[in-house]
Coordinates of C-alpha atoms and ligand atoms in Angstrom, one line a residue:
X1 CA 0.0 -0.1 0.0
X2 CA 1.0 3.7 -0.1
X3 CA 1.2 6.0 2.9
X4 CA 2.5 9.5 3.7
X5 CA 5.9 9.1 5.4
X6 CA 8.2 11.7 7.0
X7 CA 11.8 10.5 6.0
X8 CA 13.3 13.7 7.5
X9 CA 11.3 16.1 9.9
X10 CA 10.6 19.5 8.3
X11 CA 8.1 21.7 6.6
X12 CA 5.1 20.5 4.5
X13 CA 7.3 19.2 1.8
X14 CA 8.7 16.6 4.3
X15 CA 5.6 14.7 3.7
X16 CA 6.3 11.8 1.1
X17 CA 3.7 9.7 -0.4
X18 CA 5.5 6.4 -0.9
X19 CA 5.1 2.5 -0.9
X20 CA 5.1 0.8 2.4
X21 CA 4.3 -2.5 3.9
X22 CA 0.7 -3.6 4.2
X23 CA -0.7 -3.6 7.8
X24 CA -1.9 -6.9 9.1
X25 CA -4.7 -7.0 11.8
X26 CA -3.2 -8.3 15.1
X27 CA -5.4 -9.8 17.8
X28 CA -8.4 -7.5 18.5
X29 CA -7.7 -5.3 15.6
X30 CA -9.3 -4.8 12.2
X31 CA -7.7 -3.3 9.0
X32 CA -9.7 -0.3 7.5
X33 CA -9.3 0.5 3.8
X34 CA -9.2 4.2 4.2
X35 CA -11.6 6.5 2.4
X36 CA -10.5 9.8 4.2
X37 CA -8.3 11.0 7.0
X38 CA -8.2 14.5 8.4
X39 CA -5.5 17.1 9.4
X40 CA -5.1 17.6 13.2
X41 CA -2.8 20.2 14.5
X42 CA -0.8 17.5 16.2
X43 CA 0.2 16.2 12.8
X44 CA 2.0 19.5 12.0
X45 CA 4.1 18.9 15.2
X46 CA 4.7 15.2 14.2
X47 CA 6.0 16.4 10.8
X48 CA 8.3 18.7 12.5
X49 CA 9.8 15.8 14.6
X50 CA 8.1 17.3 17.8
X51 CA 5.4 14.8 18.7
X52 CA 6.5 11.3 18.0
X53 CA 4.0 8.6 17.8
X54 CA 3.4 6.7 21.0
X55 CA 5.0 3.1 21.4
X56 CA 3.2 0.6 19.2
X57 CA 1.4 3.2 17.0
X58 CA 1.8 3.2 13.3
X59 CA 4.7 5.4 12.1
X60 CA 2.8 7.5 9.6
X61 CA 0.7 10.5 10.7
X62 CA -3.1 10.6 10.8
X63 CA -5.2 10.4 14.1
X64 CA -8.5 9.5 12.5
X65 CA -9.9 8.1 9.4
X66 CA -13.1 6.8 7.8
X67 CA -13.4 3.8 5.4
X68 CA -14.5 0.1 5.0
X69 CA -13.3 -2.8 7.1
X70 CA -11.0 -4.8 4.8
X71 CA -9.9 -7.6 7.3
X72 CA -10.7 -8.7 10.8
X73 CA -8.2 -10.0 13.2
X74 CA -8.6 -12.9 15.8
X75 CA -10.8 -12.2 18.6
X76 CA -12.7 -9.4 17.1
X77 CA -16.4 -9.5 17.6
X78 CA -19.2 -7.2 16.4
X79 CA -17.5 -6.0 13.2
X80 CA -17.3 -7.4 9.8
X81 CA -15.5 -7.0 6.5
X82 CA -17.3 -4.6 4.2
X83 CA -18.8 -2.3 7.2
X84 CA -18.4 1.4 6.8
X85 CA -16.7 2.8 9.8
X86 CA -14.7 5.7 11.1
X87 CA -12.0 5.4 13.8
X88 CA -9.9 7.1 16.3
X89 CA -6.1 6.2 15.7
X90 CA -2.9 6.7 17.5
X91 CA -1.5 7.2 14.0
X92 CA -1.4 5.9 10.5
X93 CA -4.5 7.5 9.1
X94 CA -2.5 9.1 6.2
X95 CA -2.4 5.7 4.2
X96 CA -4.5 3.5 2.1
X97 CA -4.9 1.0 4.9
X98 CA -4.5 1.1 8.7
X99 CA -4.8 -1.4 11.4
X100 CA -7.0 -0.3 14.4
X101 CA -7.9 -1.7 17.8
X102 CA -11.5 -2.7 17.4
X103 CA -12.4 -0.6 20.6
X104 CA -11.7 2.6 18.5
X105 CA -14.1 1.8 15.8
X106 CA -17.4 3.8 15.5
X107 CA -20.1 3.1 12.9
X108 CA -20.5 5.9 10.3
X109 CA -23.5 7.8 11.8
X110 CA -26.8 7.7 9.9
X111 CA -27.0 10.8 7.6
X112 CA -23.2 11.4 7.4
X113 CA -21.3 10.8 4.3
X114 CA -18.5 8.2 4.5
X115 CA -15.7 10.9 3.7
X116 CA -17.2 13.4 6.0
X117 CA -17.3 10.8 8.7
X118 CA -13.4 11.2 8.9
X119 CA -14.1 14.7 10.5
X120 CA -15.5 13.2 13.7
X121 CA -13.6 10.8 15.8
X122 CA -10.9 12.9 17.1
X123 CA -13.0 15.9 17.9
X124 CA -15.8 14.0 19.2
X125 CA -13.7 12.0 21.6
X126 CA -11.6 14.9 22.6
X127 CA -14.6 17.2 23.3
X128 CA -16.9 14.7 24.7
X129 CA -14.2 13.2 27.2
X130 CA -13.2 16.8 28.3
X131 CA -16.3 18.9 28.3
X132 CA -18.9 16.2 29.3
X133 CA -17.2 13.3 31.1
X134 CA -14.5 15.4 33.0
X135 CA -16.0 19.0 33.2
X136 CA -19.6 17.9 33.4
X137 CA -20.9 20.8 31.6
X138 CA -24.5 21.2 32.4
X139 CA -27.7 22.8 31.1
X140 CA -27.8 26.5 31.6
X141 CA -24.1 26.8 32.3
X142 CA -21.6 29.0 30.2
X143 CA -18.9 27.2 28.2
X144 CA -16.0 29.3 26.7
X145 CA -14.3 27.7 23.8
X146 CA -10.8 29.1 22.9
X147 CA -10.2 28.6 19.2
X148 CA -13.7 28.3 18.2
X149 CA -12.8 28.1 14.6
X150 CA -10.6 25.1 14.9
X151 CA -11.6 21.5 14.2
X152 CA -12.0 21.1 18.1
X153 CA -13.7 24.3 18.5
X154 CA -16.3 24.0 15.7
X155 CA -17.4 20.6 17.3
X156 CA -17.3 22.0 20.9
X157 CA -19.6 24.9 20.0
X158 CA -22.4 22.6 18.6
X159 CA -21.8 20.0 21.4
X160 CA -22.1 22.7 24.1
X161 CA -25.3 24.1 22.5
X162 CA -26.7 20.5 22.3
X163 CA -26.1 20.1 26.0
X164 CA -28.1 23.3 26.8
X165 CA -25.2 25.5 27.4
X166 CA -24.5 29.1 26.4
X167 CA -21.4 28.9 24.3
X168 CA -18.9 31.9 24.0
X169 CA -15.8 31.6 21.5
X170 CA -12.7 33.3 20.9
X171 CA -11.7 33.4 17.3
X172 CA -10.4 35.9 14.7
X173 CA -13.2 38.3 13.6
X174 CA -13.5 36.8 10.0
X175 CA -14.8 33.4 11.6
X176 CA -17.4 35.0 13.9
X177 CA -20.6 34.9 11.5
X178 CA -19.9 31.3 10.8
X179 CA -19.4 30.4 14.4
X180 CA -22.7 32.2 15.4
X181 CA -24.2 30.2 12.7
X182 CA -23.0 26.9 14.5
X183 CA -24.8 28.3 17.7
X184 CA -22.2 30.5 19.6
X185 CA -24.1 33.1 21.5
X186 CA -21.0 35.5 21.6
X187 CA -17.8 35.7 19.6
X188 CA -14.7 37.5 21.0
X189 CA -12.1 38.8 18.8
X190 CA -9.0 37.7 20.8
X191 CA -6.8 39.9 18.8
X192 CA -8.7 43.1 19.5
X193 CA -10.6 42.2 22.7
X194 CA -9.7 41.2 26.3
X195 CA -11.5 37.8 26.7
X196 CA -11.7 38.1 30.4
X197 CA -13.5 41.4 30.2
X198 CA -15.7 40.2 27.5
X199 CA -16.6 37.0 29.3
X200 CA -17.5 38.9 32.5
X201 CA -19.5 41.3 30.4
X202 CA -21.6 38.6 28.7
X203 CA -22.2 36.6 31.9
X204 CA -22.9 39.8 34.0
X205 CA -20.0 39.2 36.1
X206 CA -20.4 35.4 36.7
X207 CA -17.7 34.1 34.4
X208 CA -17.5 30.8 32.6
X209 CA -18.5 27.6 34.2
X210 CA -16.4 25.5 31.8
X211 CA -13.4 26.7 29.7
X212 CA -12.0 24.4 26.9
X213 CA -8.5 25.9 26.3
X214 CA -6.0 25.1 23.5
X215 CA -3.5 28.0 24.3
X216 CA -2.2 26.8 27.7
X217 CA 0.6 28.7 29.6
X218 CA 0.0 32.3 28.0
X219 CA -3.8 32.1 28.9
X220 CA -3.5 30.3 32.3
X221 CA -3.8 33.4 34.5
X222 CA -6.5 34.9 32.4
X223 CA -8.5 31.7 32.2
X224 CA -8.5 31.4 36.0
X225 CA -9.8 35.0 36.0
X226 CA -12.5 34.2 33.5
X227 CA -13.8 31.2 35.6
X228 CA -17.0 31.4 37.6
X229 CA -17.4 30.2 41.1
X230 CA -17.1 26.3 40.9
X231 CA -15.6 26.8 37.3
X232 CA -13.7 24.1 35.5
X233 CA -10.7 24.9 33.2
X234 CA -9.6 22.1 31.0
X235 CA -6.4 22.6 29.0
X236 CA -6.0 20.4 25.9
X237 CA -3.4 22.4 23.9
X238 CA -0.3 24.3 24.5
X239 CA -0.2 26.7 21.6
X240 CA 0.8 29.4 24.0
X241 CA 3.5 27.4 25.9
X242 CA 3.7 24.8 28.7
X243 CA 4.9 26.6 31.8
X244 CA 3.2 29.4 33.7
X245 CA 2.5 30.5 37.3
X246 CA -0.7 29.2 38.7
X247 CA -2.3 31.4 41.5
X248 CA -3.8 28.9 43.9
X249 CA -5.4 31.6 45.9
X250 CA -7.5 32.7 43.0
X251 CA -8.5 29.1 42.3
X252 CA -9.2 28.5 45.9
X253 CA -11.4 31.5 46.3
X254 CA -13.6 30.4 43.4
X255 CA -13.6 26.7 44.5
X256 CA -12.4 26.2 40.8
X257 CA -10.4 23.4 39.2
X258 CA -7.8 23.1 36.4
X259 CA -7.1 19.9 34.4
X260 CA -5.1 19.1 31.5
X261 CA -5.4 15.9 29.3
X262 CA -4.3 14.3 26.2
X263 CA -6.1 11.7 24.2
X264 CA -3.4 10.1 21.9
X265 CA -1.3 8.6 24.7
X266 CA -4.1 7.2 26.8
X267 CA -4.2 3.3 27.3
X268 CA -6.3 1.3 24.9
X269 CA -9.0 0.5 27.4
X270 CA -9.4 4.2 28.3
X271 CA -9.7 5.1 24.5
X272 CA -12.2 2.2 24.2
X273 CA -14.2 3.6 27.1
X274 CA -14.2 7.1 25.5
X275 CA -15.3 5.7 22.1
X276 CA -18.2 3.8 23.8
X277 CA -19.3 7.0 25.5
X278 CA -19.2 8.9 22.2
X279 CA -21.2 6.2 20.5
X280 CA -23.9 6.4 23.2
X281 CA -24.0 10.2 23.9
X282 CA -22.7 12.0 20.8
X283 CA -23.8 9.8 17.9
X284 CA -27.5 10.3 18.7
X285 CA -26.7 14.1 18.4
X286 CA -25.0 13.7 15.1
X287 CA -27.8 11.5 13.7
X288 CA -30.4 14.0 14.8
X289 CA -28.5 16.8 13.1
X290 CA -27.9 18.7 16.3
X291 CA -24.1 18.3 15.8
X292 CA -22.7 18.0 12.3
X293 CA -19.1 17.5 10.9
X294 CA -17.8 21.0 9.9
X295 CA -15.7 20.5 6.8
X296 CA -13.6 23.3 5.5
X297 CA -12.6 21.4 2.4
X298 CA -11.4 18.0 0.8
X299 CA -8.2 17.6 -0.7
X300 CA -6.5 14.4 -1.9
X301 CA -4.0 12.8 0.4
X302 CA -1.5 13.2 -2.4
X303 CA -1.8 17.0 -1.7
X304 CA -1.2 16.8 1.9
X305 CA 1.5 19.5 1.9
X306 CA -1.1 22.0 0.7
X307 CA -3.5 20.8 3.5
X308 CA -0.8 21.3 6.2
X309 CA 0.1 24.8 4.9
X310 CA -3.6 25.7 5.1
X311 CA -3.9 24.5 8.7
X312 CA -0.7 26.2 9.5
X313 CA -2.0 29.5 8.2
X314 CA -5.3 29.2 10.4
X315 CA -7.4 30.3 7.5
X316 CA -9.6 27.2 7.6
X317 CA -12.7 26.7 9.8
X318 CA -13.4 23.2 11.0
X319 CA -11.7 20.2 9.4
X320 CA -9.6 19.8 6.3
X321 CA -10.1 16.3 5.0
X322 CA -7.7 14.1 3.0
X323 CA -9.2 11.8 0.6
X324 CA -7.8 8.4 -0.6
X325 CA -8.2 7.0 -4.0
Ligands
NAP1 N1 -5.3 17.2 24.3 C1 -5.9 16.5 23.3 O1 -6.2 15.4 23.6 C2 -6.2 17.1 22.1 C3 -6.8 16.5 21.0 C4 -7.1 17.2 19.9 C5 -6.6 18.5 19.8 N2 -5.9 19.1 20.7 C6 -5.4 20.4 20.5 O2 -6.5 21.3 20.2 C7 -6.2 22.3 19.4 C8 -7.0 22.5 18.3 O3 -6.7 21.4 17.4 P1 -7.2 21.3 16.0 O4 -6.5 20.3 15.2 O5 -8.6 21.5 16.0 O6 -6.6 22.7 15.4 P2 -6.8 23.7 14.1 O7 -8.1 23.4 13.4 O8 -5.5 23.7 13.5 O9 -7.1 25.1 14.9 C9 -6.1 25.9 15.6 C10 -6.7 27.3 15.9 O10 -6.2 27.8 17.0 C11 -6.7 29.2 16.9 N3 -5.9 30.1 17.6 C12 -4.5 30.4 17.5 N4 -4.3 31.3 18.5 C13 -5.4 31.6 19.1 C14 -5.5 32.4 20.5 N5 -4.6 33.1 20.8 N6 -6.8 32.3 20.9 C15 -7.8 31.8 20.2 N7 -7.6 30.9 19.2 C16 -6.3 30.8 18.7 C17 -6.7 29.5 15.3 O11 -7.9 30.3 15.1 P3 -8.1 31.7 14.6 O12 -8.1 31.8 13.1 O13 -9.4 32.2 15.2 O14 -6.9 32.5 15.1 C18 -6.6 28.1 14.7 O15 -7.7 28.0 13.8 C19 -4.7 22.1 19.1 O16 -3.9 22.9 20.0 C20 -4.5 20.7 19.5 O17 -3.1 20.3 19.8 C21 -5.7 18.4 21.9

């Protein structure tokens, strides 16, 4: 088969479409014939040599895919050859075929096209596990989503609204109308406005009950300032650095909490648990149309360098898909 390899870390042109060995399904795994994968921000870091795949993961980039099951390994029950699926991957989605632990498979939701289904696994698993399972966002609460226009953000906006929350986003101004169209009640231009002042203004001084943050260190103090009493800050990205001072006094006074999580490096049984939760609690929202895949565009996998340049520029909204064949 062919896959995107990274012979030497570097810029987008470091990604090379080449012949590689076919994957075999190990015990508990299936092999998926890939219809599409999607670009995640982490793939840009992997390309630069700054985010190596975890032990045992395929060497090629690609944290999610959709496609058709081509082979089923020993001990797999409930999945059969020919079934259309999408999957959460630890790597290897940028390829014609990929071996996946069966616990990381999801059926293609009714009403979603096979290619568009590749836009869902990584964002659904990340957002559900952090916003619902960990932070327990409730009806009537306020969710602040940093990077509302990202793949993660466009999903989080819709999911927060579906849970009955008021959703506020930060994003560059050019994306605000489309984010309001997805259900955001307020959009903050983080380049021109202070998000702490804005969140306090729109919540009449209460602050955000839950913040989903992709910026990390440079936002830590301001995120704590933006939290409501009992608020939960969940950091899932470090685009603004990894080390910062935390004022425990400010946290303590608000009875607030800070958590940070990563999906890719979790143990297999935890990933399977998250995928089960997504199937039970998120898939019905997708099938009802309350939450939809937000696809900026589809590009052939052979044009992956163009796709990485686009995501690096931040000019996209939602997911950039990579189609195979
Ligand atoms: N921990 C985990 O398990 C996990 C899983 C998946 C993703 N993530 C993280 O989640 C983040 C989003 O991933 P993705 O693939 O969806 O990314 P993406 O589509 O590439 O989007 C990144 C976005 O960040 C926004 N941004 C940059 N600086 C900002 C700032 N100061 N304030 C607000 N927004 C800002 C940009 O939006 P504008 O155009 O508005 O500037 C850009 O569109 C990444 O940091 C990724 O590493 C973490």
